[in-house]
Coordinates of C-alpha atoms in Angstrom, one line a residue:
Chain R
M1 CA -51.4 -2.4 4.7
I2 CA -50.5 -5.4 2.5
K3 CA -49.5 -3.0 -0.3
L4 CA -47.3 -1.0 2.1
E5 CA -45.6 -4.2 3.3
R6 CA -45.0 -5.2 -0.2
T7 CA -43.5 -1.8 -1.1
V8 CA -41.1 -2.1 1.9
R9 CA -40.1 -5.6 0.9
D10 CA -39.7 -4.7 -2.8
N11 CA -37.8 -1.6 -2.0
A12 CA -34.2 -1.6 -3.2
V13 CA -32.9 -0.4 0.1
F14 CA -34.6 -3.3 2.0
K15 CA -33.5 -5.8 -0.7
A16 CA -29.8 -4.5 -0.6
F17 CA -27.3 -7.3 0.2
K18 CA -30.0 -9.9 0.3
L19 CA -30.6 -13.0 -1.9
S20 CA -33.9 -14.0 -3.3
F21 CA -35.8 -17.0 -1.6
S22 CA -35.7 -19.1 -4.8
L23 CA -31.8 -18.8 -5.1
K24 CA -31.4 -19.7 -1.5
I25 CA -33.6 -22.8 -2.0
A26 CA -31.7 -23.7 -5.3
T27 CA -28.3 -23.5 -3.5
I28 CA -29.5 -25.7 -0.6
L29 CA -31.0 -28.2 -3.1
C30 CA -27.6 -28.3 -4.9
F31 CA -25.9 -29.1 -1.6
V32 CA -28.3 -31.8 -0.6
A33 CA -28.4 -33.4 -4.1
A34 CA -24.6 -33.5 -4.4
T35 CA -23.9 -34.8 -0.9
F36 CA -26.7 -37.4 -0.8
S37 CA -26.1 -38.8 -4.3
A38 CA -22.4 -39.1 -3.5
L39 CA -23.4 -41.5 -0.7
F40 CA -25.1 -44.0 -2.8
I41 CA -23.4 -43.7 -6.3
G42 CA -20.1 -45.5 -6.6
V43 CA -18.4 -48.7 -7.7
T44 CA -20.6 -50.5 -5.2
P45 CA -24.1 -48.9 -5.6
L46 CA -26.1 -48.5 -2.5
S47 CA -29.9 -48.1 -2.3
P48 CA -30.7 -44.4 -1.7
S49 CA -33.6 -45.3 0.7
S50 CA -31.4 -47.7 2.7
V51 CA -28.6 -45.0 2.9
L52 CA -31.2 -42.5 4.2
V53 CA -32.6 -44.9 6.8
E54 CA -29.0 -45.8 7.9
I55 CA -28.2 -42.2 8.4
L56 CA -31.5 -41.4 10.1
N57 CA -30.6 -44.2 12.5
I58 CA -28.0 -41.9 14.2
L59 CA -30.9 -39.8 15.6
P60 CA -31.8 -40.6 19.1
F61 CA -35.0 -42.7 19.7
L62 CA -34.9 -44.0 16.1
N63 CA -34.2 -47.7 15.5
L64 CA -34.9 -48.4 11.9
N65 CA -33.7 -51.3 9.8
S66 CA -31.7 -50.0 6.8
D67 CA -31.3 -53.3 4.9
L68 CA -27.6 -52.5 4.4
S69 CA -25.3 -55.5 4.8
E70 CA -22.4 -55.1 7.2
L71 CA -20.0 -54.6 4.3
E72 CA -22.3 -51.9 2.8
A73 CA -22.6 -50.2 6.1
T74 CA -18.8 -50.2 6.4
I75 CA -18.5 -48.7 2.9
L76 CA -21.0 -46.0 3.9
W77 CA -19.5 -45.0 7.3
Q78 CA -15.8 -45.6 6.7
W79 CA -15.5 -44.8 3.0
R80 CA -18.3 -42.8 1.4
L81 CA -19.3 -40.5 4.2
P82 CA -15.7 -39.4 5.2
R83 CA -15.0 -38.9 1.5
V84 CA -18.1 -36.7 1.1
F85 CA -17.1 -34.7 4.1
L86 CA -13.5 -34.4 2.9
G87 CA -14.6 -33.4 -0.6
F88 CA -17.0 -30.9 0.8
F89 CA -14.5 -29.2 3.2
V90 CA -11.7 -29.1 0.5
G91 CA -14.0 -27.6 -2.0
A92 CA -15.5 -25.2 0.4
S93 CA -12.1 -24.1 1.8
L94 CA -10.6 -23.5 -1.6
A95 CA -13.7 -21.6 -2.8
V96 CA -13.8 -19.4 0.2
A97 CA -10.1 -18.7 0.2
G98 CA -10.4 -17.8 -3.5
A99 CA -13.3 -15.4 -2.7
G100 CA -11.2 -13.8 0.1
F101 CA -8.2 -13.3 -2.1
Q102 CA -10.3 -11.8 -4.9
G103 CA -11.8 -9.5 -2.3
I104 CA -8.6 -8.1 -0.8
F105 CA -6.7 -7.9 -4.1
R106 CA -9.8 -6.5 -6.0
N107 CA -8.7 -8.8 -8.7
P108 CA -11.0 -11.3 -10.5
L109 CA -7.9 -13.5 -11.4
A110 CA -7.0 -14.1 -7.8
D111 CA -7.2 -17.7 -6.6
P112 CA -6.2 -19.5 -3.4
F113 CA -2.8 -20.4 -4.8
L114 CA -1.9 -16.7 -5.5
L115 CA 0.7 -16.2 -2.9
G116 CA 2.7 -19.3 -3.9
S117 CA 0.9 -21.8 -1.6
A118 CA 0.5 -24.3 -4.5
A119 CA 4.2 -24.1 -5.4
G120 CA 5.2 -24.3 -1.7
A121 CA 2.9 -27.3 -1.1
G122 CA 4.2 -29.0 -4.2
L123 CA 7.8 -28.4 -3.1
G124 CA 7.0 -29.6 0.5
A125 CA 5.3 -32.8 -0.8
T126 CA 8.2 -33.4 -3.3
F127 CA 10.7 -33.2 -0.5
V128 CA 8.9 -35.7 1.6
I129 CA 8.5 -38.2 -1.3
I130 CA 12.0 -37.8 -2.6
L131 CA 13.7 -38.1 0.9
N132 CA 11.2 -41.0 1.5
I133 CA 10.5 -39.5 5.0
N134 CA 7.4 -41.8 5.3
S135 CA 9.8 -44.8 5.8
W136 CA 11.2 -43.1 9.0
V137 CA 8.0 -43.5 11.0
I138 CA 5.6 -46.4 10.5
N139 CA 1.9 -45.6 9.8
F140 CA 2.3 -41.9 9.5
D141 CA 2.0 -40.0 6.2
F142 CA 4.3 -37.0 6.2
V143 CA 3.2 -35.8 2.7
P144 CA 0.3 -33.7 4.0
V145 CA 2.6 -32.3 6.7
G146 CA 5.2 -31.3 4.1
A147 CA 2.6 -29.8 1.9
F148 CA 1.0 -27.8 4.7
L149 CA 4.4 -26.4 5.9
G150 CA 5.4 -25.7 2.2
A151 CA 2.2 -23.8 1.5
L152 CA 2.4 -21.8 4.7
G153 CA 6.1 -21.2 4.2
A154 CA 5.6 -19.9 0.7
T155 CA 2.9 -17.5 1.8
I156 CA 5.1 -16.2 4.6
I157 CA 7.9 -15.6 2.1
A158 CA 5.6 -13.9 -0.4
T159 CA 4.1 -11.7 2.3
F160 CA 7.5 -10.8 3.6
I161 CA 8.8 -9.8 0.1
G162 CA 5.5 -7.9 -0.6
R163 CA 5.8 -5.9 2.6
I164 CA 9.3 -4.8 1.8
A165 CA 8.2 -3.9 -1.7
G166 CA 5.5 -1.6 -0.6
S167 CA 2.0 -1.4 0.9
A168 CA 0.0 -1.7 -2.3
P169 CA -1.9 -4.9 -2.9
A170 CA -0.1 -5.2 -6.3
S171 CA 3.3 -5.5 -4.6
L172 CA 2.1 -8.5 -2.6
L173 CA 0.5 -10.0 -5.7
L174 CA 3.7 -9.7 -7.7
A175 CA 5.7 -11.1 -4.7
G176 CA 3.4 -14.1 -4.8
V177 CA 4.1 -14.6 -8.5
A178 CA 7.9 -14.4 -7.9
T179 CA 7.7 -16.8 -5.0
A180 CA 5.6 -19.3 -6.9
S181 CA 8.0 -19.2 -9.9
F182 CA 11.1 -19.7 -7.7
L183 CA 9.6 -22.6 -5.8
T184 CA 8.2 -24.3 -8.9
A185 CA 11.7 -24.0 -10.4
C186 CA 13.2 -25.7 -7.3
Q187 CA 10.5 -28.4 -7.5
T188 CA 11.1 -29.1 -11.2
Y189 CA 14.8 -29.4 -10.5
L190 CA 14.2 -31.9 -7.7
M191 CA 11.8 -33.9 -9.9
Q192 CA 14.3 -33.9 -12.8
R193 CA 17.0 -35.3 -10.5
N194 CA 14.8 -38.0 -9.0
L195 CA 12.9 -39.5 -12.0
M196 CA 12.0 -42.7 -10.0
T197 CA 9.6 -40.8 -7.8
L198 CA 8.1 -38.8 -10.7
Q199 CA 4.8 -40.7 -10.9
E200 CA 4.2 -40.5 -7.1
I201 CA 4.8 -36.8 -7.1
Y202 CA 2.7 -36.2 -10.2
G203 CA -0.1 -38.3 -8.7
W204 CA -0.1 -36.0 -5.6
L205 CA 0.2 -32.7 -7.6
I206 CA -2.8 -33.4 -9.8
G207 CA -5.0 -33.6 -6.7
R208 CA -7.3 -36.3 -5.3
I209 CA -10.0 -36.9 -2.7
S210 CA -9.2 -40.2 -1.1
T211 CA -9.6 -41.2 2.4
S212 CA -10.0 -44.3 4.5
G213 CA -11.6 -43.3 7.7
W214 CA -12.1 -39.9 9.3
S215 CA -8.5 -38.8 10.0
E216 CA -8.2 -36.3 7.2
V217 CA -11.7 -35.0 7.9
S218 CA -10.9 -34.4 11.6
L219 CA -7.9 -32.4 10.4
I220 CA -9.6 -30.2 7.8
A221 CA -13.1 -29.7 9.2
P222 CA -12.3 -27.7 12.4
C223 CA -9.8 -25.4 10.6
S224 CA -12.1 -24.9 7.6
L225 CA -15.1 -24.1 9.8
V226 CA -13.2 -21.6 12.0
C227 CA -11.5 -19.9 9.0
F228 CA -14.9 -19.7 7.2
F229 CA -16.4 -18.1 10.3
I230 CA -13.7 -15.5 10.5
L231 CA -14.2 -14.6 6.8
F232 CA -18.0 -14.6 7.3
L233 CA -17.6 -12.1 10.2
H234 CA -15.6 -9.9 7.9
R235 CA -18.0 -10.0 5.0
K236 CA -19.0 -6.3 5.5
E237 CA -15.3 -5.2 5.6
L238 CA -14.8 -7.1 2.3
D239 CA -17.7 -5.1 0.8
L240 CA -16.1 -1.9 2.0
L241 CA -12.8 -2.9 0.3
R242 CA -14.7 -2.8 -3.0
L243 CA -14.3 1.0 -2.6
S244 CA -11.0 2.7 -2.6
E245 CA -8.7 2.5 0.4
E246 CA -9.3 6.1 1.4
E247 CA -13.1 5.7 1.2
A248 CA -12.9 2.5 3.3
V249 CA -11.0 4.3 6.0
A250 CA -13.3 7.4 5.8
L251 CA -16.3 5.1 6.3
G252 CA -14.8 3.6 9.4
G253 CA -13.1 0.5 8.1
N254 CA -9.6 -0.6 8.7
P255 CA -8.4 -2.0 5.3
K256 CA -4.9 -2.8 6.5
R257 CA -6.0 -4.9 9.4
T258 CA -8.7 -6.6 7.3
R259 CA -6.3 -7.4 4.6
R260 CA -3.7 -8.9 7.0
L261 CA -6.4 -11.0 8.8
I262 CA -7.8 -12.3 5.5
I263 CA -4.5 -13.2 4.0
V264 CA -3.6 -15.3 7.2
T265 CA -7.1 -16.9 7.1
C266 CA -7.1 -17.7 3.4
A267 CA -3.5 -19.0 3.5
L268 CA -4.4 -21.3 6.4
L269 CA -7.5 -22.5 4.5
T270 CA -5.5 -23.2 1.4
A271 CA -2.6 -24.9 3.2
V272 CA -4.9 -27.3 5.1
A273 CA -6.9 -28.0 1.9
V274 CA -3.9 -28.8 -0.3
S275 CA -2.3 -30.9 2.5
V276 CA -5.1 -33.4 2.4
S277 CA -6.0 -33.3 -1.3
G278 CA -3.1 -32.1 -3.3
L279 CA -3.5 -29.3 -5.9
I280 CA -7.1 -29.2 -7.1
A281 CA -7.2 -26.4 -9.5
F282 CA -10.0 -24.2 -10.7
V283 CA -12.5 -24.5 -7.7
G284 CA -11.0 -21.5 -5.9
I285 CA -11.3 -19.2 -8.9
I286 CA -14.6 -20.3 -10.6
V287 CA -16.9 -20.9 -7.7
P288 CA -16.7 -17.4 -6.3
H289 CA -17.3 -16.1 -9.8
I290 CA -20.3 -18.3 -10.3
V291 CA -21.7 -17.0 -7.0
R292 CA -20.9 -13.5 -8.0
L293 CA -22.5 -13.7 -11.5
S294 CA -25.5 -15.7 -10.5
M295 CA -26.3 -14.3 -7.0
G296 CA -24.6 -10.9 -6.5
Y297 CA -21.3 -9.1 -6.0
S298 CA -21.6 -8.6 -2.3
Y299 CA -19.3 -10.6 -0.1
R300 CA -22.2 -11.0 2.3
L301 CA -23.4 -13.5 -0.4
I302 CA -20.1 -14.6 -1.9
I303 CA -18.6 -15.9 1.3
P304 CA -21.4 -18.1 2.6
F305 CA -22.5 -19.3 -0.8
S306 CA -19.0 -20.0 -2.1
F307 CA -18.5 -22.2 0.9
L308 CA -21.7 -24.1 0.3
L309 CA -21.4 -24.3 -3.5
G310 CA -17.6 -24.9 -3.5
G311 CA -18.1 -27.9 -1.2
S312 CA -21.1 -29.2 -3.3
F313 CA -19.1 -28.7 -6.6
L314 CA -16.2 -30.8 -5.4
V315 CA -18.5 -33.5 -3.9
F316 CA -20.3 -33.7 -7.3
T317 CA -17.1 -33.8 -9.3
D318 CA -15.8 -36.6 -7.0
I319 CA -18.8 -38.7 -8.0
I320 CA -17.7 -38.4 -11.6
A321 CA -14.1 -39.2 -10.6
R322 CA -15.2 -42.4 -8.9
V323 CA -17.5 -43.7 -11.6
A324 CA -16.3 -42.4 -15.0
I325 CA -13.7 -45.2 -15.5
A326 CA -14.7 -47.4 -12.5
P327 CA -13.1 -49.4 -10.9
A328 CA -10.2 -47.0 -11.6
E329 CA -10.5 -43.4 -10.6
L330 CA -9.9 -40.2 -12.6
P331 CA -7.9 -37.5 -11.0
I332 CA -10.4 -35.0 -9.6
G333 CA -8.3 -32.0 -10.7
V334 CA -8.9 -33.0 -14.3
I335 CA -12.6 -33.1 -13.8
T336 CA -12.9 -29.8 -11.9
A337 CA -11.2 -28.1 -14.9
F338 CA -12.9 -30.2 -17.6
L339 CA -16.4 -29.6 -16.2
G340 CA -15.8 -26.3 -14.5
A341 CA -14.2 -24.4 -17.4
P342 CA -17.0 -24.8 -19.9
F343 CA -19.6 -24.1 -17.3
F344 CA -17.7 -21.0 -16.1
A345 CA -17.4 -19.9 -19.8
F346 CA -21.2 -20.2 -20.2
I347 CA -21.8 -18.1 -17.0
L348 CA -19.2 -15.6 -18.2
I349 CA -21.0 -15.2 -21.6
L350 CA -24.4 -14.8 -19.8
A351 CA -22.9 -12.1 -17.6
R352 CA -21.6 -10.2 -20.7
G353 CA -18.4 -8.8 -19.2
R354 CA -19.8 -7.8 -15.8
L355 CA -16.9 -9.1 -13.8
Chain K
M1 CA -17.3 27.0 17.9
N2 CA -14.8 26.4 15.1
I3 CA -12.7 23.7 13.6
E4 CA -9.2 24.9 14.6
I5 CA -6.4 24.1 12.3
E6 CA -3.0 25.0 13.8
N7 CA 0.3 24.8 11.9
L8 CA -0.8 21.9 9.8
S9 CA 2.2 20.6 7.8
L10 CA 2.7 17.5 5.7
T11 CA 6.0 16.1 4.5
I12 CA 6.2 13.1 2.2
R13 CA 9.7 11.9 1.2
N14 CA 11.4 15.1 2.1
S15 CA 9.0 17.2 0.0
N16 CA 6.8 19.8 1.8
I17 CA 3.2 19.1 0.6
L18 CA 1.6 21.4 3.2
N19 CA 3.4 24.1 5.1
R20 CA 2.1 25.5 8.4
I21 CA -1.5 26.1 7.6
S22 CA -3.6 27.7 10.3
A23 CA -7.3 28.5 10.0
S24 CA -10.4 28.6 12.1
V25 CA -13.4 27.2 10.1
P26 CA -16.8 27.9 11.7
Y27 CA -19.2 25.0 12.1
G28 CA -22.2 25.2 9.8
S29 CA -20.2 27.0 7.0
V30 CA -19.2 26.0 3.5
T31 CA -15.5 26.6 3.0
A32 CA -14.0 26.4 -0.5
V33 CA -10.4 25.3 -0.9
L34 CA -8.9 26.9 -4.0
G35 CA -5.5 26.4 -5.6
A36 CA -3.8 25.3 -8.7
N37 CA -3.1 21.6 -9.4
G38 CA -0.5 20.3 -7.0
S39 CA -1.1 23.1 -4.5
G40 CA -2.0 20.5 -1.8
K41 CA -5.9 20.7 -1.7
S42 CA -6.4 17.0 -1.7
S43 CA -3.7 16.4 0.9
F44 CA -5.3 19.1 3.1
L45 CA -8.6 17.4 3.0
K46 CA -7.1 14.0 3.6
C47 CA -5.3 15.4 6.7
L48 CA -8.6 16.8 8.0
A49 CA -10.2 13.4 7.4
G50 CA -7.4 11.7 9.3
I51 CA -6.5 9.5 6.4
I52 CA -2.9 10.5 6.3
P53 CA -0.6 11.4 9.2
Y54 CA 0.3 15.0 9.5
Q55 CA 2.2 17.5 11.8
G56 CA 0.4 20.2 13.7
K57 CA -3.0 20.2 15.3
I58 CA -6.6 19.8 14.0
K59 CA -9.3 20.2 16.6
T60 CA -12.6 19.2 15.1
R61 CA -14.4 18.4 18.4
L62 CA -16.3 15.8 16.5
D63 CA -16.4 13.4 19.3
K64 CA -19.2 15.7 20.5
F65 CA -20.6 16.7 17.2
G66 CA -20.6 13.7 15.0
K67 CA -18.6 12.1 12.2
I68 CA -16.4 13.2 9.3
S69 CA -17.3 12.1 5.8
Y70 CA -14.6 12.2 3.1
V71 CA -15.4 12.0 -0.6
P72 CA -12.3 11.5 -2.8
Q73 CA -11.8 13.1 -6.2
R74 CA -12.7 9.9 -8.0
P75 CA -15.0 7.8 -5.9
A76 CA -14.6 4.0 -6.6
V77 CA -17.4 2.6 -8.7
P78 CA -17.7 -1.0 -7.6
I79 CA -19.3 -3.3 -10.3
G80 CA -22.5 -4.9 -9.5
M81 CA -23.3 -2.8 -6.4
T82 CA -26.7 -1.2 -6.4
L83 CA -27.1 2.4 -5.5
A84 CA -29.0 1.3 -2.3
E85 CA -26.1 -0.9 -1.3
F86 CA -23.6 1.8 -2.1
V87 CA -25.4 4.2 0.2
L88 CA -25.9 1.6 2.8
L89 CA -22.1 1.3 3.2
G90 CA -22.4 4.7 4.9
R91 CA -23.9 2.9 7.8
F92 CA -20.8 0.7 8.3
E93 CA -19.7 2.4 11.5
Y94 CA -23.2 2.2 13.0
T95 CA -23.5 -1.6 12.7
K96 CA -21.9 -4.1 15.0
W97 CA -18.9 -5.8 13.3
Y98 CA -20.6 -9.2 13.3
L99 CA -24.1 -8.1 12.4
S100 CA -25.8 -6.9 9.2
E101 CA -27.6 -3.5 9.0
T102 CA -30.7 -3.1 11.0
S103 CA -34.0 -1.8 9.7
L104 CA -33.1 1.6 11.3
D105 CA -30.0 1.7 9.2
R106 CA -32.0 0.9 6.1
E107 CA -34.5 3.6 6.9
K108 CA -31.7 6.1 7.3
C109 CA -30.3 5.1 4.0
E110 CA -33.7 5.4 2.4
E111 CA -34.1 8.9 3.8
A112 CA -30.7 9.8 2.4
I113 CA -31.6 8.5 -1.0
T114 CA -34.9 10.4 -1.0
S115 CA -33.2 13.6 0.1
L116 CA -31.1 13.5 -3.0
S117 CA -33.9 12.5 -5.3
L118 CA -32.4 9.2 -6.1
S119 CA -35.4 6.9 -5.2
Q120 CA -36.0 5.9 -8.8
L121 CA -32.4 4.8 -9.2
A122 CA -32.0 2.9 -5.9
G123 CA -32.0 -0.5 -7.6
R124 CA -29.6 0.6 -10.4
F125 CA -26.0 -0.6 -10.4
V126 CA -23.7 2.3 -9.7
E127 CA -21.6 1.7 -12.7
T128 CA -24.6 2.6 -14.9
L129 CA -25.1 6.0 -13.2
S130 CA -24.2 9.2 -14.9
G131 CA -21.5 11.4 -13.4
G132 CA -24.0 13.7 -11.7
E133 CA -26.1 10.8 -10.4
L134 CA -22.9 9.2 -9.0
Q135 CA -21.9 12.4 -7.2
R136 CA -25.4 12.5 -5.7
A137 CA -25.1 8.9 -4.7
V138 CA -21.8 9.7 -2.9
L139 CA -23.5 12.6 -1.2
A140 CA -26.4 10.3 -0.2
R141 CA -23.8 7.9 1.3
A142 CA -22.3 10.9 3.4
V143 CA -25.8 11.8 4.5
A144 CA -26.5 8.2 5.5
Q145 CA -23.2 8.3 7.5
E146 CA -24.8 11.2 9.5
A147 CA -21.6 13.1 9.1
T148 CA -21.5 16.6 10.4
L149 CA -18.2 17.5 8.7
L150 CA -18.2 16.8 5.0
L151 CA -14.9 16.9 3.1
L152 CA -15.3 16.9 -0.7
D153 CA -12.4 16.7 -3.1
E154 CA -13.4 18.4 -6.4
P155 CA -16.8 16.7 -6.6
T156 CA -17.8 18.7 -9.7
S157 CA -14.6 18.4 -11.7
A158 CA -16.0 15.7 -14.0
L159 CA -19.4 17.2 -14.5
D160 CA -21.0 19.4 -17.1
I161 CA -22.1 22.9 -16.0
V162 CA -25.8 21.9 -15.4
N163 CA -24.7 18.9 -13.2
Q164 CA -22.1 21.1 -11.4
I165 CA -24.8 23.5 -10.4
E166 CA -27.3 20.7 -9.5
V167 CA -24.7 19.0 -7.2
M168 CA -23.7 22.3 -5.5
S169 CA -27.4 23.2 -5.0
Y170 CA -28.0 19.8 -3.3
L171 CA -24.9 20.4 -1.2
V172 CA -26.2 23.8 0.1
T173 CA -29.6 22.3 0.7
L174 CA -28.1 19.4 2.7
Q175 CA -25.9 21.8 4.6
K176 CA -28.8 23.9 5.7
R177 CA -31.1 20.9 6.5
H178 CA -28.5 18.9 8.5
K179 CA -26.5 21.9 9.7
L180 CA -23.4 20.4 8.1
T181 CA -19.9 21.9 7.9
I182 CA -18.6 21.5 4.4
I183 CA -15.0 21.9 3.2
I184 CA -14.8 21.5 -0.5
A185 CA -11.9 21.6 -2.9
L186 CA -12.9 23.3 -6.1
H187 CA -11.5 24.2 -9.4
D188 CA -14.3 26.4 -10.6
L189 CA -13.9 29.8 -9.1
N190 CA -17.4 30.9 -9.9
L191 CA -18.8 27.9 -8.0
A192 CA -16.7 28.9 -5.1
L193 CA -17.8 32.5 -5.3
N194 CA -21.5 31.5 -5.5
Y195 CA -21.8 28.7 -3.0
S196 CA -19.1 29.1 -0.3
D197 CA -19.1 31.3 2.8
R198 CA -15.4 31.1 3.3
T199 CA -12.4 30.4 1.1
L200 CA -9.0 29.1 1.8
L201 CA -6.3 29.8 -0.9
L202 CA -3.4 27.5 -1.3
K203 CA -0.3 27.9 -3.3
D204 CA 2.6 25.4 -3.4
G205 CA 1.4 24.0 -0.1
G206 CA 1.3 27.3 1.7
M207 CA -1.8 29.3 2.7
I208 CA -2.1 32.5 0.7
G209 CA -5.3 33.6 2.5
F210 CA -8.4 32.5 4.5
G211 CA -11.5 34.4 5.1
K212 CA -15.0 35.3 3.9
T213 CA -15.3 34.5 0.2
R214 CA -16.4 37.9 -0.9
N215 CA -13.5 39.5 0.8
I216 CA -10.7 37.0 0.1
M217 CA -11.5 36.4 -3.6
S218 CA -9.8 39.4 -5.0
A219 CA -8.3 39.6 -8.4
E220 CA -4.8 40.1 -7.0
K221 CA -4.9 37.1 -4.6
L222 CA -6.4 34.8 -7.3
S223 CA -3.9 35.9 -9.9
E224 CA -1.1 35.1 -7.4
V225 CA -2.6 31.7 -6.6
Y226 CA -3.1 30.6 -10.2
K227 CA 0.0 32.5 -11.6
S228 CA -2.3 33.9 -14.3
P229 CA -4.2 37.2 -14.7
I230 CA -7.7 36.9 -13.2
E231 CA -10.4 39.5 -13.4
I232 CA -13.6 39.9 -11.3
R233 CA -16.6 41.7 -12.8
S234 CA -19.7 42.8 -11.1
Q235 CA -23.0 42.2 -12.9
E236 CA -26.0 44.5 -12.9
D237 CA -27.7 42.6 -10.1
G238 CA -24.6 43.0 -7.9
N239 CA -23.4 39.4 -8.4
K240 CA -19.8 38.9 -9.2
T241 CA -18.4 36.8 -12.0
I242 CA -14.8 35.7 -12.2
F243 CA -13.0 35.6 -15.6
V244 CA -9.6 34.0 -16.1
K245 CA -7.5 35.6 -18.7
Y246 CA -5.4 33.0 -20.5
N247 CA -2.0 34.0 -21.8
L248 CA -2.2 32.3 -25.2
S249 CA 0.7 34.0 -26.7

């Protein structure tokens, strides 16, 4: 009986599309280690045990003394915790959007900024900064709004051109390249004509995870979770898209509908992520590949684990951004590429061309 | 009960790909579709599969009898997908859109893999399979799909002669076991002669003939279809062999 059960469990058919227990545990450990350490590591170090007790205190019927001073508690609740959440959702959104685009375009080079959303967001933010729109209304930052609208606008333009050019995914991809080039040219021109604002624009473009309070988190979290859920529900369709279009249709899929839905979802994820964090490069391309090469090529694994690992990766890199040259901060985009690129190269060499 | 094809036509960018094809294909038969390159064999199968829009009528009555499985000329070979996962995709239509495959789906998939003698290869990545093994994997996926009408577009064209015969033998076995209706585009006239019950001949998108293979595959008709002299010889045991005479001069 035991032998029979083991045979069933070890059978390739019953193991299909499933991840081993040890890799599941390793991913969860990565997530817990990155998020928890981000709470107590920083310019003002906090005691890990006190942080743990302070967080456990939110549970009902628990009334523990965390030993954190009022200032430390404020740092934890109004500074560190929102920043961890923000970093997690930005990383998770970019990674999942990258995975989605790689799935529908069947292209390992696809990333969240493929359809011109980075260039659009950059142009939107540049407009807001150059026109000094923030001075029009007190206490409201229009840069995220400009970036969000710019990212969405660019994607809509690219999709429109792509649809006119033809139904093949390559048409859309090239339309994205054309749109991005045009919008980048516009942005460069605007920057050239307004050198006084260059530093502010550049600071935004390079990407950062900074927040005071929960406003950005409340903006990105619902959108990120809903979009992730939509992509997760379409994980099987994404696997079907790994076959040819004709085979996907013959097996009962609807590639056109799936592609449209995933483009909208990923464009939304990217737009909301860049609006709160600027352009953080590399997360959206390397995290899905790391998941693919270490866990498996099925989107049933890539979607949920890109979300978890993308978020954890950005939270981890944000720790380095905060402490590397403390009290100043390093731009997080620099660290994601600086750490991510060699790690990705290492994974790539291990995989020996299986991409 | 037959699959009724009435005046099937296909026009793409003002070019007639298929021109008023009518045939009545009996359920449970193997029908070979023969024709030179560009004669419309693949388009004919895609119309039957419902992948491309067409003019005319195709009455498959499959709402009663089951599903259609279509295997393209060159099936995609996704990197990093095990044979088991590849076959399990055949169960896509049976699973709820928000759920993963059930253990029943996995059992059906295992049965399909076993029926094509692929159990030992179930954990192998499909990109590492040989041409013959890959074709068997595609057939296993169609079996897992529980299709009753199998449309195959030149499944043997990339295989050596041993693998061609092996794949065709598996097809005939599956056809008998699962009472499948198979419509298969072929280039090898001898395979068509030996393994099909019926043959449909296509030339430049038009139908030259349709009927029982032994009757329809005459030297004259085949010579017309391929625009090249073709000869049929009978062997001592009564089996026929087709020879194509090449005009090398």
